Amino acid sequence: HCKLLKKLREVALELNCEPLILTYANHSKDTLNKNKVPYIISTTPQKIEIFKSRGLNNIELLNFSTQLAEMSPEEFLEKELIEKFHPKAIVLGYDTHFGKDRKGNYDLVKKFEEKYNYKTYRVEPLIFEGSLVSSTIIRGLLSKGEMIAANRLLNRRFSFHGTVTQGKKIGKTLGYPTINIQTENEYQLTPPSGIYYSTSKIDNVMYNSVTNIGTNPTVSTTADIKIESFVLEFDEDVYGKNVETFFIERIREEKKFNNLEELKEAIHQDVQKIKGMINENNWLS
């Protein structure tokens, strides 16, 4: 997508026009088949934030509906693009599909260039270190906890937003108070259970942190997945606030310890290891 955004800016500059991003506010399967909605890498608010950080402020969100799904590609092109935006150019990814049965693609858009007086540009796939970069590949890396590789392909640190909720405060009794995070989207992809070197953005300030994802097997018997972060050099009440957690590296699997003392020692070792990593490369920027 970064390659696509770069091409969009280049074309807009070349044609002296305002770049516009047209994207969906929801996943197509959220309408067509809720049981098969893939876990998302970025929520719509995150996408908008990323677009704006790259200087692209003109964003139109389409709500994918059954009516939209039944539109022929030609009708979609005419009604959703030409009549609404009168484009001088249309920039598509190599695998862009639209319209009924996903039959609309670059070739169809190219076919109507003369009729609607626009230019068509196709962005070819990005190959990185011999591999195709795609959402599916990145989703697979994130699902395995391979944060360094995933972040390299994303060209940013994977993150998600969440609300700070009340926890059992066991971390506080051990000397490591944590913030418990409830993600804001039911389809949000979360990395697998484990301990992560992370950073936490609270009130627009970034802090180094240690994040645990898992069931807390030492102190809990439920299978519920919890997300909690010990934020370094931070001691404020943030219940109810929105926090963005950025994942840098998975440092170990989650383990069940025999008692709280063993758990406390493991947390201490995790924190010391991450402090060492911070000294080598501080990711607060």
CSV table of N, CA, C and O in Angstrom, one decimal, residues 25-122:
chain,number,residue,atom,x,y,z
A,25,ALA,N,-14.9,1.4,4.2
A,25,ALA,CA,-14.9,1.6,5.7
A,25,ALA,C,-15.0,0.3,6.4
A,25,ALA,O,-14.7,0.2,7.6
A,26,ASN,N,-15.5,-0.8,5.7
A,26,ASN,CA,-15.6,-2.1,6.2
A,26,ASN,C,-15.2,-3.1,5.2
A,26,ASN,O,-15.0,-2.9,4.1
A,27,HIS,N,-14.9,-4.3,5.8
A,27,HIS,CA,-14.4,-5.4,4.9
A,27,HIS,C,-15.6,-6.0,4.1
A,27,HIS,O,-16.7,-6.1,4.7
A,28,SER,N,-15.4,-6.4,2.9
A,28,SER,CA,-16.5,-6.9,2.1
A,28,SER,C,-17.2,-8.2,2.8
A,28,SER,O,-18.4,-8.3,2.7
A,29,LYS,N,-16.4,-9.0,3.4
A,29,LYS,CA,-16.9,-10.2,4.1
A,29,LYS,C,-17.7,-9.9,5.3
A,29,LYS,O,-18.5,-10.7,5.8
A,30,ASP,N,-17.6,-8.7,5.8
A,30,ASP,CA,-18.4,-8.2,7.0
A,30,ASP,C,-19.9,-8.1,6.5
A,30,ASP,O,-20.8,-8.3,7.3
A,31,THR,N,-20.1,-7.9,5.2
A,31,THR,CA,-21.4,-7.9,4.7
A,31,THR,C,-21.8,-9.2,4.0
A,31,THR,O,-23.0,-9.7,4.2
A,32,LEU,N,-20.9,-9.8,3.3
A,32,LEU,CA,-21.2,-11.0,2.6
A,32,LEU,C,-21.1,-12.3,3.4
A,32,LEU,O,-21.9,-13.3,3.1
A,33,ASN,N,-20.2,-12.4,4.3
A,33,ASN,CA,-20.0,-13.6,5.1
A,33,ASN,C,-19.2,-13.3,6.4
A,33,ASN,O,-18.0,-13.4,6.4
A,34,LYS,N,-20.0,-13.0,7.4
A,34,LYS,CA,-19.4,-12.6,8.7
A,34,LYS,C,-18.5,-13.7,9.3
A,34,LYS,O,-17.6,-13.4,10.1
A,35,ASN,N,-18.8,-15.0,8.9
A,35,ASN,CA,-18.0,-16.0,9.5
A,35,ASN,C,-16.6,-16.1,8.9
A,35,ASN,O,-15.7,-16.9,9.4
A,36,LYS,N,-16.3,-15.4,7.8
A,36,LYS,CA,-15.0,-15.5,7.2
A,36,LYS,C,-14.3,-14.1,7.1
A,36,LYS,O,-13.4,-14.0,6.3
A,37,VAL,N,-14.7,-13.2,8.0
A,37,VAL,CA,-14.0,-11.9,8.0
A,37,VAL,C,-12.6,-12.1,8.5
A,37,VAL,O,-12.4,-12.7,9.6
A,38,PRO,N,-11.6,-11.8,7.7
A,38,PRO,CA,-10.2,-12.0,8.2
A,38,PRO,C,-9.8,-11.0,9.3
A,38,PRO,O,-10.4,-9.9,9.3
A,39,TYR,N,-8.9,-11.4,10.1
A,39,TYR,CA,-8.5,-10.4,11.2
A,39,TYR,C,-7.7,-9.3,10.5
A,39,TYR,O,-7.0,-9.5,9.5
A,40,ILE,N,-8.0,-8.1,10.9
A,40,ILE,CA,-7.5,-6.9,10.2
A,40,ILE,C,-6.2,-6.5,10.8
A,40,ILE,O,-5.9,-6.6,12.0
A,41,ILE,N,-5.3,-6.0,10.0
A,41,ILE,CA,-4.0,-5.4,10.4
A,41,ILE,C,-4.2,-4.0,10.9
A,41,ILE,O,-3.5,-3.6,11.9
A,42,SER,N,-5.0,-3.2,10.2
A,42,SER,CA,-5.2,-1.8,10.6
A,42,SER,C,-6.7,-1.5,10.5
A,42,SER,O,-7.4,-1.9,9.6
A,43,THR,N,-7.2,-0.9,11.6
A,43,THR,CA,-8.6,-0.4,11.6
A,43,THR,C,-8.8,0.8,10.6
A,43,THR,O,-7.8,1.4,10.2
A,44,THR,N,-10.0,1.1,10.3
A,44,THR,CA,-10.2,2.3,9.5
A,44,THR,C,-9.6,3.5,10.0
A,44,THR,O,-9.0,4.3,9.3
A,45,PRO,N,-9.8,3.8,11.3
A,45,PRO,CA,-9.2,5.1,11.9
A,45,PRO,C,-7.7,5.0,11.8
A,45,PRO,O,-7.0,6.1,11.5
A,46,GLN,N,-7.1,3.8,11.9
A,46,GLN,CA,-5.6,3.7,11.8
A,46,GLN,C,-5.2,4.0,10.3
A,46,GLN,O,-4.2,4.7,10.1
A,47,LYS,N,-6.0,3.5,9.4
A,47,LYS,CA,-5.6,3.7,8.0
A,47,LYS,C,-5.7,5.2,7.6
A,47,LYS,O,-4.8,5.7,7.0
A,48,ILE,N,-6.7,5.9,8.1
A,48,ILE,CA,-6.8,7.3,7.9
A,48,ILE,C,-5.6,8.1,8.5
A,48,ILE,O,-5.1,9.0,7.9
A,49,GLU,N,-5.2,7.6,9.7
A,49,GLU,CA,-4.1,8.2,10.3
A,49,GLU,C,-2.8,8.0,9.5
A,49,GLU,O,-2.0,9.0,9.4
A,50,ILE,N,-2.7,6.8,9.0
A,50,ILE,CA,-1.5,6.5,8.1
A,50,ILE,C,-1.5,7.4,6.8
A,50,ILE,O,-0.5,7.9,6.4
A,51,PHE,N,-2.7,7.4,6.2
A,51,PHE,CA,-2.8,8.2,5.0
A,51,PHE,C,-2.4,9.7,5.2
A,51,PHE,O,-1.6,10.3,4.5
A,52,LYS,N,-2.9,10.2,6.3
A,52,LYS,CA,-2.7,11.7,6.6
A,52,LYS,C,-1.2,11.9,7.0
A,52,LYS,O,-0.6,12.9,6.7
A,53,SER,N,-0.6,10.9,7.6
A,53,SER,CA,0.8,11.0,8.0
A,53,SER,C,1.7,11.1,6.7
A,53,SER,O,2.9,11.5,6.8
A,54,ARG,N,1.2,10.6,5.6
A,54,ARG,CA,1.9,10.7,4.3
A,54,ARG,C,1.4,11.8,3.4
A,54,ARG,O,1.6,11.8,2.2
A,55,GLY,N,0.7,12.8,4.1
A,55,GLY,CA,0.3,14.0,3.3
A,55,GLY,C,-0.9,13.8,2.5
A,55,GLY,O,-1.2,14.6,1.6
A,56,LEU,N,-1.7,12.7,2.7
A,56,LEU,CA,-2.9,12.4,1.9
A,56,LEU,C,-4.1,12.7,2.8
A,56,LEU,O,-4.5,11.8,3.5
A,57,ASN,N,-4.7,13.8,2.7
A,57,ASN,CA,-5.8,14.2,3.6
A,57,ASN,C,-7.2,14.1,2.9
A,57,ASN,O,-8.2,14.2,3.6
A,58,ASN,N,-7.2,13.8,1.6
A,58,ASN,CA,-8.5,13.8,0.9
A,58,ASN,C,-8.9,12.3,0.8
A,58,ASN,O,-8.4,11.5,0.0
A,59,ILE,N,-9.8,11.8,1.8
A,59,ILE,CA,-10.1,10.4,1.9
A,59,ILE,C,-11.6,10.2,1.9
A,59,ILE,O,-12.3,10.9,2.6
A,60,GLU,N,-12.1,9.3,1.0
A,60,GLU,CA,-13.5,9.0,0.9
A,60,GLU,C,-13.7,7.6,1.3
A,60,GLU,O,-13.0,6.7,0.8
A,61,LEU,N,-14.6,7.3,2.2
A,61,LEU,CA,-14.9,6.0,2.7
A,61,LEU,C,-16.2,5.5,2.1
A,61,LEU,O,-17.2,6.1,2.1
A,62,LEU,N,-16.1,4.3,1.5
A,62,LEU,CA,-17.3,3.6,0.9
A,62,LEU,C,-17.7,2.6,1.9
A,62,LEU,O,-16.9,1.8,2.4
A,63,ASN,N,-19.0,2.5,2.2
A,63,ASN,CA,-19.6,1.4,3.0
A,63,ASN,C,-19.9,0.3,2.1
A,63,ASN,O,-20.8,0.4,1.2
A,64,PHE,N,-19.2,-0.9,2.3
A,64,PHE,CA,-19.5,-2.0,1.4
A,64,PHE,C,-20.9,-2.6,1.9
A,64,PHE,O,-21.0,-3.1,3.0
A,65,SER,N,-21.8,-2.6,0.9
A,65,SER,CA,-23.2,-3.1,1.2
A,65,SER,C,-23.5,-4.2,0.2
A,65,SER,O,-22.9,-4.4,-0.8
A,66,THR,N,-24.7,-4.8,0.4
A,66,THR,CA,-25.1,-5.8,-0.5
A,66,THR,C,-25.5,-5.1,-1.9
A,66,THR,O,-25.3,-5.7,-2.9
A,67,GLN,N,-26.0,-3.9,-1.8
A,67,GLN,CA,-26.3,-3.2,-3.0
A,67,GLN,C,-25.0,-2.9,-3.8
A,67,GLN,O,-25.0,-3.1,-5.1
A,68,LEU,N,-24.0,-2.5,-3.1
A,68,LEU,CA,-22.7,-2.3,-3.8
A,68,LEU,C,-22.1,-3.6,-4.4
A,68,LEU,O,-21.6,-3.6,-5.5
A,69,ALA,N,-22.3,-4.7,-3.7
A,69,ALA,CA,-21.8,-5.9,-4.1
A,69,ALA,C,-22.5,-6.4,-5.4
A,69,ALA,O,-21.9,-7.2,-6.2
A,70,GLU,N,-23.7,-6.0,-5.6
A,70,GLU,CA,-24.5,-6.4,-6.8
A,70,GLU,C,-24.3,-5.5,-8.0
A,70,GLU,O,-24.7,-5.8,-9.1
A,71,MET,N,-23.6,-4.4,-7.8
A,71,MET,CA,-23.3,-3.5,-8.9
A,71,MET,C,-22.3,-4.1,-9.9
A,71,MET,O,-21.4,-4.8,-9.6
A,72,SER,N,-22.6,-3.9,-11.2
A,72,SER,CA,-21.7,-4.4,-12.2
A,72,SER,C,-20.4,-3.5,-12.1
A,72,SER,O,-20.5,-2.4,-11.7
A,73,PRO,N,-19.3,-4.0,-12.6
A,73,PRO,CA,-18.1,-3.2,-12.6
A,73,PRO,C,-18.2,-1.9,-13.3
A,73,PRO,O,-17.8,-0.9,-12.9
A,74,GLU,N,-18.9,-2.0,-14.5
A,74,GLU,CA,-19.1,-0.8,-15.3
A,74,GLU,C,-20.0,0.3,-14.5
A,74,GLU,O,-19.7,1.5,-14.5
A,75,GLU,N,-21.0,-0.2,-13.8
A,75,GLU,CA,-21.9,0.7,-13.0
A,75,GLU,C,-21.1,1.3,-11.9
A,75,GLU,O,-21.2,2.5,-11.5
A,76,PHE,N,-20.3,0.5,-11.2
A,76,PHE,CA,-19.5,0.9,-10.1
A,76,PHE,C,-18.5,2.0,-10.5
A,76,PHE,O,-18.4,3.1,-9.9
A,77,LEU,N,-17.9,1.8,-11.7
A,77,LEU,CA,-16.9,2.8,-12.2
A,77,LEU,C,-17.6,4.1,-12.5
A,77,LEU,O,-17.1,5.2,-12.1
A,78,GLU,N,-18.8,4.0,-13.1
A,78,GLU,CA,-19.5,5.2,-13.6
A,78,GLU,C,-20.1,6.0,-12.4
A,78,GLU,O,-19.9,7.2,-12.2
A,79,LYS,N,-20.8,5.3,-11.5
A,79,LYS,CA,-21.5,5.9,-10.4
A,79,LYS,C,-20.6,6.3,-9.2
A,79,LYS,O,-20.8,7.3,-8.6
A,80,GLU,N,-19.7,5.4,-8.8
A,80,GLU,CA,-18.9,5.6,-7.6
A,80,GLU,C,-17.6,6.4,-7.8
A,80,GLU,O,-17.1,7.0,-6.9
A,81,LEU,N,-17.1,6.4,-9.1
A,81,LEU,CA,-15.9,7.1,-9.4
A,81,LEU,C,-16.1,8.3,-10.3
A,81,LEU,O,-15.8,9.4,-9.9
A,82,ILE,N,-16.6,8.0,-11.5
A,82,ILE,CA,-16.7,9.1,-12.5
A,82,ILE,C,-17.7,10.2,-12.1
A,82,ILE,O,-17.3,11.4,-12.1
A,83,GLU,N,-18.9,9.8,-11.8
A,83,GLU,CA,-19.9,10.8,-11.5
A,83,GLU,C,-19.6,11.6,-10.2
A,83,GLU,O,-19.9,12.8,-10.1
A,84,LYS,N,-19.0,10.9,-9.2
A,84,LYS,CA,-18.8,11.6,-7.9
A,84,LYS,C,-17.5,12.4,-7.9
A,84,LYS,O,-17.4,13.5,-7.3
A,85,PHE,N,-16.4,11.9,-8.6
A,85,PHE,CA,-15.1,12.6,-8.5
A,85,PHE,C,-14.5,13.1,-9.7
A,85,PHE,O,-13.5,13.9,-9.7
A,86,HIS,N,-15.0,12.8,-10.9
A,86,HIS,CA,-14.5,13.3,-12.2
A,86,HIS,C,-13.0,13.2,-12.2
A,86,HIS,O,-12.3,14.2,-12.4
A,87,PRO,N,-12.4,12.0,-12.1
A,87,PRO,CA,-11.0,11.9,-12.0
A,87,PRO,C,-10.2,12.2,-13.3
A,87,PRO,O,-10.7,11.9,-14.4
A,88,LYS,N,-9.0,12.8,-13.1
A,88,LYS,CA,-8.1,12.9,-14.2
A,88,LYS,C,-7.3,11.7,-14.4
A,88,LYS,O,-6.8,11.4,-15.5
A,89,ALA,N,-7.2,10.9,-13.3
A,89,ALA,CA,-6.4,9.7,-13.4
A,89,ALA,C,-7.0,8.7,-12.3
A,89,ALA,O,-7.5,9.2,-11.3
A,90,ILE,N,-6.8,7.4,-12.5
A,90,ILE,CA,-7.2,6.4,-11.5
A,90,ILE,C,-5.9,5.5,-11.3
A,90,ILE,O,-5.4,5.0,-12.3
A,91,VAL,N,-5.5,5.4,-10.1
A,91,VAL,CA,-4.4,4.5,-9.8
A,91,VAL,C,-4.9,3.3,-9.0
A,91,VAL,O,-5.6,3.4,-8.0
A,92,LEU,N,-4.5,2.1,-9.5
A,92,LEU,CA,-5.0,0.9,-8.9
A,92,LEU,C,-3.8,0.0,-8.6
A,92,LEU,O,-2.8,0.0,-9.3
A,93,GLY,N,-4.0,-0.9,-7.6
A,93,GLY,CA,-3.1,-1.9,-7.3
A,93,GLY,C,-3.2,-3.0,-8.4
A,93,GLY,O,-4.3,-3.2,-9.0
A,94,TYR,N,-2.2,-3.8,-8.5
A,94,TYR,CA,-2.2,-4.9,-9.5
A,94,TYR,C,-3.3,-5.9,-9.3
A,94,TYR,O,-3.8,-6.6,-10.2
A,95,ASP,N,-3.7,-6.1,-8.0
A,95,ASP,CA,-4.7,-7.1,-7.7
A,95,ASP,C,-6.1,-6.4,-7.3
A,95,ASP,O,-6.9,-7.1,-6.6
A,96,THR,N,-6.3,-5.2,-7.7
A,96,THR,CA,-7.6,-4.5,-7.3
A,96,THR,C,-8.7,-5.2,-8.1
A,96,THR,O,-8.6,-5.4,-9.3
A,97,HIS,N,-9.8,-5.4,-7.4
A,97,HIS,CA,-11.0,-6.0,-8.0
A,97,HIS,C,-12.2,-5.2,-7.4
A,97,HIS,O,-12.2,-4.8,-6.2
A,98,PHE,N,-13.3,-5.1,-8.2
A,98,PHE,CA,-14.5,-4.4,-7.7
A,98,PHE,C,-15.6,-4.8,-8.6
A,98,PHE,O,-15.5,-5.4,-9.6
A,99,GLY,N,-16.8,-4.5,-8.1
A,99,GLY,CA,-18.1,-4.8,-8.8
A,99,GLY,C,-18.5,-6.2,-8.6
A,99,GLY,O,-17.8,-7.0,-7.9
A,100,LYS,N,-19.6,-6.6,-9.1
A,100,LYS,CA,-20.2,-7.9,-8.9
A,100,LYS,C,-19.2,-9.0,-9.3
A,100,LYS,O,-18.6,-9.0,-10.4
A,101,ASP,N,-19.1,-10.0,-8.4
A,101,ASP,CA,-18.2,-11.2,-8.7
A,101,ASP,C,-16.8,-10.7,-8.8
A,101,ASP,O,-16.0,-11.5,-9.4
A,102,ARG,N,-16.4,-9.5,-8.4
A,102,ARG,CA,-15.1,-9.0,-8.4
A,102,ARG,C,-14.5,-9.0,-9.8
A,102,ARG,O,-13.3,-9.2,-10.1
A,103,LYS,N,-15.4,-8.7,-10.8
A,103,LYS,CA,-14.9,-8.8,-12.2
A,103,LYS,C,-14.3,-7.5,-12.7
A,103,LYS,O,-13.7,-7.4,-13.7
A,104,GLY,N,-14.4,-6.4,-11.9
A,104,GLY,CA,-13.8,-5.1,-12.3
A,104,GLY,C,-12.3,-5.2,-11.9
A,104,GLY,O,-11.9,-5.6,-10.8
A,105,ASN,N,-11.5,-4.7,-12.8
A,105,ASN,CA,-10.0,-4.7,-12.6
A,105,ASN,C,-9.3,-3.6,-13.4
A,105,ASN,O,-10.0,-2.8,-14.0
A,106,TYR,N,-8.0,-3.6,-13.4
A,106,TYR,CA,-7.3,-2.6,-14.2
A,106,TYR,C,-7.7,-2.6,-15.6
A,106,TYR,O,-7.9,-1.5,-16.2
A,107,ASP,N,-7.8,-3.8,-16.2
A,107,ASP,CA,-8.1,-3.9,-17.7
A,107,ASP,C,-9.4,-3.2,-18.0
A,107,ASP,O,-9.6,-2.5,-19.0
A,108,LEU,N,-10.4,-3.4,-17.1
A,108,LEU,CA,-11.7,-2.8,-17.3
A,108,LEU,C,-11.6,-1.2,-17.2
A,108,LEU,O,-12.2,-0.5,-18.0
A,109,VAL,N,-10.9,-0.8,-16.2
A,109,VAL,CA,-10.8,0.7,-16.0
A,109,VAL,C,-10.0,1.3,-17.2
A,109,VAL,O,-10.4,2.4,-17.7
A,110,LYS,N,-9.0,0.6,-17.7
A,110,LYS,CA,-8.2,1.0,-18.8
A,110,LYS,C,-9.1,1.2,-20.1
A,110,LYS,O,-9.0,2.1,-20.9
A,111,LYS,N,-10.0,0.2,-20.2
A,111,LYS,CA,-10.9,0.2,-21.4
A,111,LYS,C,-11.8,1.4,-21.5
A,111,LYS,O,-12.1,1.8,-22.7
A,112,PHE,N,-12.1,2.1,-20.4
A,112,PHE,CA,-13.0,3.2,-20.5
A,112,PHE,C,-12.3,4.6,-20.4
A,112,PHE,O,-12.9,5.6,-20.2
A,113,GLU,N,-11.0,4.5,-20.6
A,113,GLU,CA,-10.2,5.8,-20.5
A,113,GLU,C,-10.7,6.9,-21.4
A,113,GLU,O,-10.9,8.0,-21.0
A,114,GLU,N,-10.8,6.5,-22.7
A,114,GLU,CA,-11.2,7.6,-23.7
A,114,GLU,C,-12.6,8.1,-23.4
A,114,GLU,O,-12.9,9.2,-23.5
A,115,LYS,N,-13.5,7.2,-23.1
A,115,LYS,CA,-14.9,7.5,-22.8
A,115,LYS,C,-15.1,8.6,-21.7
A,115,LYS,O,-15.8,9.5,-21.8
A,116,TYR,N,-14.3,8.4,-20.6
A,116,TYR,CA,-14.4,9.2,-19.5
A,116,TYR,C,-13.3,10.2,-19.3
A,116,TYR,O,-13.2,11.0,-18.3
A,117,ASN,N,-12.3,10.2,-20.2
A,117,ASN,CA,-11.2,11.1,-20.3
A,117,ASN,C,-10.4,11.1,-19.0
A,117,ASN,O,-10.2,12.2,-18.3
A,118,TYR,N,-9.8,10.0,-18.7
A,118,TYR,CA,-8.8,9.9,-17.6
A,118,TYR,C,-7.7,9.0,-18.0
A,118,TYR,O,-7.8,8.3,-19.0
A,119,LYS,N,-6.6,9.0,-17.2
A,119,LYS,CA,-5.5,8.1,-17.4
A,119,LYS,C,-5.5,7.0,-16.3
A,119,LYS,O,-6.0,7.2,-15.2
A,120,THR,N,-5.0,5.9,-16.7
A,120,THR,CA,-5.0,4.7,-15.8
A,120,THR,C,-3.6,4.3,-15.5
A,120,THR,O,-2.8,4.2,-16.4
A,121,TYR,N,-3.4,4.1,-14.2
A,121,TYR,CA,-2.0,3.6,-13.7
A,121,TYR,C,-2.2,2.4,-12.9
A,121,TYR,O,-3.0,2.3,-12.0
A,122,ARG,N,-1.3,1.4,-13.1
A,122,ARG,CA,-1.3,0.2,-12.3
A,122,ARG,C,0.0,0.1,-11.5
A,122,ARG,O,1.0,0.3,-12.1
